[in-house]
mmCIF file of C-alpha atoms in Angstrom:
data_model
loop_
_atom_site.group_PDB
_atom_site.id
_atom_site.type_symbol
_atom_site.label_atom_id
_atom_site.label_comp_id
_atom_site.label_asym_id
_atom_site.label_seq_id
_atom_site.Cartn_x
_atom_site.Cartn_y
_atom_site.Cartn_z
ATOM 1 C CA MET A 1 -15.686 -21.714 -1.312
ATOM 2 C CA ARG A 2 -12.434 -21.141 0.541
ATOM 3 C CA ALA A 3 -9.326 -22.358 -1.283
ATOM 4 C CA ALA A 4 -7.142 -24.743 0.682
ATOM 5 C CA THR A 5 -3.501 -23.845 1.244
ATOM 6 C CA GLY A 6 -2.456 -27.411 0.419
ATOM 7 C CA PRO A 7 -1.960 -29.327 -2.864
ATOM 8 C CA SER A 8 -5.315 -28.207 -4.290
ATOM 9 C CA PHE A 9 -3.782 -24.767 -4.684
ATOM 10 C CA PHE A 10 0.009 -25.181 -4.568
ATOM 11 C CA GLY A 11 0.293 -28.693 -6.065
ATOM 12 C CA ASP A 12 1.609 -29.372 -9.556
ATOM 13 C CA GLN A 13 -2.001 -29.874 -10.676
ATOM 14 C CA GLY A 14 -3.444 -27.191 -8.411
ATOM 15 C CA LEU A 15 -5.135 -23.862 -9.080
ATOM 16 C CA LEU A 16 -1.870 -21.937 -9.161
ATOM 17 C CA ALA A 17 -0.330 -24.287 -11.731
ATOM 18 C CA ARG A 18 -3.315 -23.764 -14.022
ATOM 19 C CA ALA A 19 -2.955 -19.989 -13.834
ATOM 20 C CA LEU A 20 0.843 -19.820 -14.144
ATOM 21 C CA PRO A 21 2.547 -21.445 -17.152
ATOM 22 C CA GLY A 22 5.790 -23.181 -16.236
ATOM 23 C CA TYR A 23 4.825 -23.415 -12.561
ATOM 24 C CA GLU A 24 7.023 -25.599 -10.365
ATOM 25 C CA GLU A 25 5.693 -26.999 -7.124
ATOM 26 C CA ARG A 26 7.606 -25.881 -4.006
ATOM 27 C CA PRO A 27 6.852 -27.918 -0.867
ATOM 28 C CA SER A 28 8.395 -25.193 1.295
ATOM 29 C CA GLN A 29 5.944 -22.647 -0.118
ATOM 30 C CA GLN A 30 3.019 -24.878 0.814
ATOM 31 C CA ARG A 31 4.383 -25.437 4.338
ATOM 32 C CA LEU A 32 4.822 -21.710 4.842
ATOM 33 C CA SER A 33 1.281 -21.034 3.654
ATOM 34 C CA GLU A 34 -0.113 -23.650 6.032
ATOM 35 C CA ALA A 35 1.838 -22.115 8.918
ATOM 36 C CA VAL A 36 0.523 -18.644 8.055
ATOM 37 C CA GLU A 37 -3.036 -19.929 7.815
ATOM 38 C CA GLY A 38 -2.804 -21.574 11.227
ATOM 39 C CA THR A 39 -1.492 -18.390 12.841
ATOM 40 C CA LEU A 40 -4.085 -16.154 11.174
ATOM 41 C CA ARG A 41 -6.961 -18.381 12.213
ATOM 42 C CA HIS A 42 -5.874 -19.305 15.724
ATOM 43 C CA GLY A 43 -3.853 -16.261 16.744
ATOM 44 C CA GLY A 44 -0.293 -15.888 17.875
ATOM 45 C CA LEU A 45 2.953 -14.790 16.294
ATOM 46 C CA LEU A 46 4.740 -16.422 13.377
ATOM 47 C CA LEU A 47 8.309 -15.544 12.424
ATOM 48 C CA ALA A 48 9.259 -16.989 9.040
ATOM 49 C CA GLU A 49 12.292 -16.616 6.821
ATOM 50 C CA ALA A 50 12.243 -17.824 3.229
ATOM 51 C CA GLY A 51 14.934 -17.670 0.588
ATOM 52 C CA THR A 52 14.569 -16.112 -2.842
ATOM 53 C CA GLY A 53 12.362 -18.212 -5.090
ATOM 54 C CA THR A 54 10.311 -19.765 -2.303
ATOM 55 C CA GLY A 55 7.251 -17.753 -3.283
ATOM 56 C CA LYS A 56 6.590 -16.345 0.168
ATOM 57 C CA THR A 57 4.280 -13.550 -1.022
ATOM 58 C CA LEU A 58 1.707 -15.957 -2.459
ATOM 59 C CA ALA A 59 2.232 -18.203 0.571
ATOM 60 C CA TYR A 60 0.894 -15.523 2.903
ATOM 61 C CA LEU A 61 -1.467 -13.744 0.486
ATOM 62 C CA LEU A 62 -3.690 -16.806 -0.044
ATOM 63 C CA PRO A 63 -4.570 -17.416 3.636
ATOM 64 C CA ALA A 64 -4.795 -13.655 4.227
ATOM 65 C CA ILE A 65 -7.365 -13.252 1.455
ATOM 66 C CA GLU A 66 -9.332 -16.287 2.626
ATOM 67 C CA LEU A 67 -9.388 -15.323 6.300
ATOM 68 C CA GLY A 68 -12.728 -13.531 6.153
ATOM 69 C CA ARG A 69 -11.623 -10.444 8.074
ATOM 70 C CA ARG A 70 -9.405 -7.499 7.241
ATOM 71 C CA VAL A 71 -5.683 -8.210 7.052
ATOM 72 C CA ILE A 72 -2.992 -5.544 6.759
ATOM 73 C CA VAL A 73 0.107 -6.391 4.717
ATOM 74 C CA SER A 74 2.946 -3.960 5.371
ATOM 75 C CA THR A 75 6.022 -3.760 3.160
ATOM 76 C CA GLY A 76 9.359 -2.076 3.623
ATOM 77 C CA THR A 77 9.930 -0.923 0.047
ATOM 78 C CA LYS A 78 7.885 0.639 -2.725
ATOM 79 C CA ASN A 79 9.103 -2.058 -5.138
ATOM 80 C CA LEU A 80 7.551 -4.864 -3.120
ATOM 81 C CA GLN A 81 4.329 -2.927 -2.680
ATOM 82 C CA GLU A 82 4.072 -2.504 -6.445
ATOM 83 C CA GLN A 83 4.912 -6.188 -6.964
ATOM 84 C CA LEU A 84 2.025 -7.215 -4.710
ATOM 85 C CA ILE A 85 -0.480 -4.915 -6.390
ATOM 86 C CA GLU A 86 0.579 -5.310 -10.005
ATOM 87 C CA LYS A 87 1.761 -8.933 -10.134
ATOM 88 C CA ASP A 88 1.080 -11.215 -7.170
ATOM 89 C CA LEU A 89 -2.498 -10.250 -6.286
ATOM 90 C CA PRO A 90 -3.698 -10.301 -9.928
ATOM 91 C CA LEU A 91 -2.103 -13.756 -10.273
ATOM 92 C CA LEU A 92 -3.876 -14.914 -7.112
ATOM 93 C CA ALA A 93 -7.178 -13.558 -8.447
ATOM 94 C CA ARG A 94 -6.727 -15.491 -11.708
ATOM 95 C CA ALA A 95 -5.873 -18.677 -9.839
ATOM 96 C CA LEU A 96 -8.922 -18.377 -7.590
ATOM 97 C CA GLY A 97 -11.145 -17.321 -10.491
ATOM 98 C CA ARG A 98 -12.675 -14.333 -8.759
ATOM 99 C CA ASP A 99 -12.135 -10.682 -7.987
ATOM 100 C CA LEU A 100 -10.370 -9.841 -4.744
ATOM 101 C CA ARG A 101 -11.296 -6.998 -2.422
ATOM 102 C CA VAL A 102 -7.895 -5.363 -2.119
ATOM 103 C CA ALA A 103 -6.831 -1.770 -1.432
ATOM 104 C CA VAL A 104 -3.478 -0.023 -1.315
ATOM 105 C CA MET A 105 -2.789 2.857 1.056
ATOM 106 C CA LYS A 106 0.185 5.194 0.827
ATOM 107 C CA GLY A 107 1.203 8.357 2.610
ATOM 108 C CA ARG A 108 -0.864 11.451 1.795
ATOM 109 C CA GLY A 109 2.030 13.061 -0.066
ATOM 110 C CA ASN A 110 1.716 10.439 -2.812
ATOM 111 C CA TYR A 111 -1.726 11.681 -3.854
ATOM 112 C CA LEU A 112 -2.852 14.646 -5.906
ATOM 113 C CA CYS A 113 -4.872 17.361 -4.173
ATOM 114 C CA LEU A 114 -7.677 18.528 -6.461
ATOM 115 C CA LEU A 115 -7.911 21.958 -4.847
ATOM 116 C CA ARG A 116 -4.177 22.660 -4.760
ATOM 117 C CA HIS A 117 -3.747 21.397 -8.306
ATOM 118 C CA ARG A 118 -6.323 23.853 -9.626
ATOM 119 C CA SER A 119 -4.827 26.704 -7.623
ATOM 120 C CA PHE A 120 -1.304 25.958 -8.809
ATOM 121 C CA GLY A 121 -2.460 25.744 -12.415
ATOM 122 C CA GLU A 122 -3.911 29.255 -12.112
ATOM 123 C CA ALA A 123 -1.211 31.051 -10.131
ATOM 124 C CA GLY A 124 1.634 28.667 -9.337
ATOM 125 C CA SER A 125 5.283 29.339 -10.040
ATOM 126 C CA PHE A 126 8.116 26.953 -10.845
ATOM 127 C CA LYS A 127 11.571 26.861 -9.307
ATOM 128 C CA THR A 128 13.094 25.869 -12.661
ATOM 129 C CA LEU A 129 11.794 25.958 -16.225
ATOM 130 C CA ASP A 130 12.618 22.263 -16.574
ATOM 131 C CA GLU A 131 9.594 21.463 -14.394
ATOM 132 C CA ILE A 132 7.036 23.014 -16.728
ATOM 133 C CA PRO A 133 6.896 19.999 -19.115
ATOM 134 C CA LEU A 134 6.571 17.698 -16.089
ATOM 135 C CA PHE A 135 3.615 19.714 -14.838
ATOM 136 C CA ARG A 136 1.996 19.487 -18.276
ATOM 137 C CA THR A 137 2.341 15.707 -18.008
ATOM 138 C CA VAL A 138 0.579 15.776 -14.627
ATOM 139 C CA GLU A 139 -2.168 17.988 -16.095
ATOM 140 C CA ALA A 140 -2.782 15.429 -18.850
ATOM 141 C CA TRP A 141 -2.824 12.571 -16.325
ATOM 142 C CA ALA A 142 -5.049 14.179 -13.670
ATOM 143 C CA PRO A 143 -8.412 13.884 -15.515
ATOM 144 C CA ARG A 144 -7.771 10.210 -16.346
ATOM 145 C CA THR A 145 -6.495 8.792 -13.069
ATOM 146 C CA GLU A 146 -8.707 6.606 -10.907
ATOM 147 C CA THR A 147 -6.507 6.800 -7.801
ATOM 148 C CA GLY A 148 -4.638 10.129 -7.866
ATOM 149 C CA ASP A 149 -1.435 8.236 -7.047
ATOM 150 C CA ARG A 150 1.656 9.923 -8.474
ATOM 151 C CA ALA A 151 3.227 6.498 -9.071
ATOM 152 C CA GLU A 152 1.062 6.282 -12.185
ATOM 153 C CA VAL A 153 3.101 9.122 -13.732
ATOM 154 C CA GLY A 154 6.269 7.299 -14.692
ATOM 155 C CA GLU A 155 7.919 10.460 -16.026
ATOM 156 C CA LEU A 156 7.577 12.311 -12.713
ATOM 157 C CA PRO A 157 10.803 12.103 -10.672
ATOM 158 C CA ASP A 158 10.854 12.242 -6.885
ATOM 159 C CA SER A 159 12.831 15.465 -7.180
ATOM 160 C CA ALA A 160 9.959 17.403 -8.812
ATOM 161 C CA LEU A 161 9.585 20.402 -6.505
ATOM 162 C CA PHE A 162 6.123 21.465 -7.670
ATOM 163 C CA TRP A 163 4.572 18.179 -6.509
ATOM 164 C CA ARG A 164 4.831 19.328 -2.900
ATOM 165 C CA GLU A 165 2.602 22.280 -3.867
ATOM 166 C CA ILE A 166 -0.150 20.127 -5.380
ATOM 167 C CA SER A 167 -0.037 16.995 -3.215
ATOM 168 C CA ALA A 168 -2.575 16.064 -0.546
ATOM 169 C CA SER A 169 -0.033 16.223 2.279
ATOM 170 C CA SER A 170 -1.475 17.046 5.690
ATOM 171 C CA GLU A 171 -0.040 20.584 5.781
ATOM 172 C CA ASN A 172 -1.989 21.384 2.591
ATOM 173 C CA CYS A 173 -5.277 19.778 3.648
ATOM 174 C CA ILE A 174 -8.275 21.732 4.978
ATOM 175 C CA GLY A 175 -10.257 18.588 5.733
ATOM 176 C CA GLN A 176 -14.026 18.334 5.490
ATOM 177 C CA SER A 177 -14.392 22.047 4.844
ATOM 178 C CA CYS A 178 -12.870 21.485 1.391
ATOM 179 C CA HIS A 179 -15.299 21.710 -1.518
ATOM 180 C CA ASP A 180 -13.593 18.656 -3.039
ATOM 181 C CA PHE A 181 -13.746 16.498 0.102
ATOM 182 C CA ASP A 182 -16.057 13.827 -1.365
ATOM 183 C CA ALA A 183 -14.085 13.679 -4.622
ATOM 184 C CA CYS A 184 -10.728 13.802 -2.805
ATOM 185 C CA TRP A 185 -8.326 10.970 -3.604
ATOM 186 C CA ILE A 186 -7.538 10.547 0.104
ATOM 187 C CA THR A 187 -11.246 10.147 0.881
ATOM 188 C CA LYS A 188 -11.625 7.587 -1.900
ATOM 189 C CA MET A 189 -8.498 5.715 -0.786
ATOM 190 C CA ARG A 190 -9.952 5.336 2.714
ATOM 191 C CA GLN A 191 -13.329 4.255 1.345
ATOM 192 C CA ARG A 192 -11.683 1.510 -0.711
ATOM 193 C CA ALA A 193 -9.747 0.352 2.332
ATOM 194 C CA LEU A 194 -12.942 0.136 4.411
ATOM 195 C CA LEU A 195 -14.424 -2.267 1.852
ATOM 196 C CA ALA A 196 -11.281 -4.374 1.388
ATOM 197 C CA ASP A 197 -10.390 -7.753 2.872
ATOM 198 C CA LEU A 198 -6.690 -7.039 2.392
ATOM 199 C CA VAL A 199 -5.030 -3.632 2.644
ATOM 200 C CA VAL A 200 -1.449 -3.140 1.453
ATOM 201 C CA VAL A 201 0.482 -0.408 3.296
ATOM 202 C CA ASN A 202 4.132 0.341 4.041
ATOM 203 C CA HIS A 203 5.981 0.390 7.355
ATOM 204 C CA HIS A 204 5.927 4.201 7.519
ATOM 205 C CA LEU A 205 2.144 4.370 7.204
ATOM 206 C CA LEU A 206 1.689 1.489 9.647
ATOM 207 C CA CYS A 207 3.770 3.251 12.298
ATOM 208 C CA ALA A 208 2.086 6.602 11.614
ATOM 209 C CA ASP A 209 -1.278 4.908 12.202
ATOM 210 C CA LEU A 210 -0.094 3.478 15.512
ATOM 211 C CA VAL A 211 1.128 6.917 16.613
ATOM 212 C CA VAL A 212 -2.182 8.719 16.030
ATOM 213 C CA LYS A 213 -4.418 6.032 17.518
ATOM 214 C CA ASP A 214 -5.460 6.634 21.099
ATOM 215 C CA GLY A 215 -7.378 3.433 21.759
ATOM 216 C CA SER A 216 -10.397 4.493 19.706
ATOM 217 C CA ASN A 217 -11.148 5.097 16.050
ATOM 218 C CA TYR A 218 -10.392 8.801 16.412
ATOM 219 C CA GLY A 219 -7.618 9.979 14.170
ATOM 220 C CA GLN A 220 -6.896 6.589 12.646
ATOM 221 C CA VAL A 221 -5.091 6.378 9.316
ATOM 222 C CA ILE A 222 -5.714 2.709 8.484
ATOM 223 C CA PRO A 223 -9.191 1.129 8.942
ATOM 224 C CA PRO A 224 -9.667 -1.145 11.987
ATOM 225 C CA TYR A 225 -7.813 -4.475 11.787
ATOM 226 C CA ASP A 226 -6.610 -7.221 14.090
ATOM 227 C CA THR A 227 -4.167 -9.074 11.844
ATOM 228 C CA VAL A 228 -0.896 -7.836 10.338
ATOM 229 C CA VAL A 229 1.590 -9.459 7.975
ATOM 230 C CA LEU A 230 4.980 -7.741 7.996
ATOM 231 C CA ASP A 231 6.971 -8.393 4.849
ATOM 232 C CA GLU A 232 10.568 -7.152 4.715
ATOM 233 C CA GLU A 233 10.311 -6.992 8.496
ATOM 234 C CA HIS A 234 14.046 -6.384 8.846
ATOM 235 C CA LEU A 235 13.385 -2.826 7.621
ATOM 236 C CA LEU A 236 10.813 -2.127 10.333
ATOM 237 C CA GLU A 237 13.285 -1.403 13.117
ATOM 238 C CA ASP A 238 14.610 1.813 11.611
ATOM 239 C CA VAL A 239 11.131 3.052 10.717
ATOM 240 C CA ALA A 240 9.720 2.283 14.165
ATOM 241 C CA THR A 241 12.678 4.041 15.774
ATOM 242 C CA GLN A 242 11.845 7.195 13.825
ATOM 243 C CA TYR A 243 8.265 7.198 15.118
ATOM 244 C CA PHE A 244 8.664 5.855 18.650
ATOM 245 C CA GLY A 245 12.308 6.506 19.539
ATOM 246 C CA VAL A 246 13.908 9.420 21.339
ATOM 247 C CA GLN A 247 17.184 10.934 20.188
ATOM 248 C CA VAL A 248 19.640 12.406 22.685
ATOM 249 C CA SER A 249 22.825 14.290 21.853
ATOM 250 C CA SER A 250 25.184 16.647 23.656
ATOM 251 C CA HIS A 251 24.079 19.422 21.320
ATOM 252 C CA ARG A 252 20.413 18.967 22.239
ATOM 253 C CA VAL A 253 21.207 18.785 25.939
#
């Protein structure tokens, strides 16, 4: 049964209050959720601004999950993406009392390449000796991971140079000719997204998907969708400019 966006969920005696100790009812959160639900179901564009503490993520996640068709939620920062996956969506699942079909998609460079990892382990070289212990940490993590997402390795800094040699970035990928294609973390990420009702991406991946699409399913990054929620939308302008803008300078001329 679909959960209502009104008091039965957001009220002081609602489903959310039962799942969250110390919950305080916020009428503005309920109004935002109702506005999101109306837009998702009937179409159109909704621009909403909510202050800190309003609970806007749950306000849009509930109607998005209950819509019955795939919804893309795009964030501007990695922190918000992790908040949705690790905190807000599990809370929503507890409140609703059921599992949610959710997937997260990140850029290819965030995922381990099985083929490149094996090759690097056999014949790779490090720029600095300091990276050897970090690689050993990745080696210990690789057999246990269920996603291949480097974010699971908390000790791995963004500055680790060897990660570029073992990641599934497009310049490293040989596609379906790879022996590990079926076991590939990119393949599995896309399979999870195809089965999900809600897919969490970031603005960079959203814009990259729009660039490669040519009006068909050829070359798509994100599975087909017709509904998008943009969180941290104020960060979208700079990202979209990178993908769709043209830069002119006297030097280039």
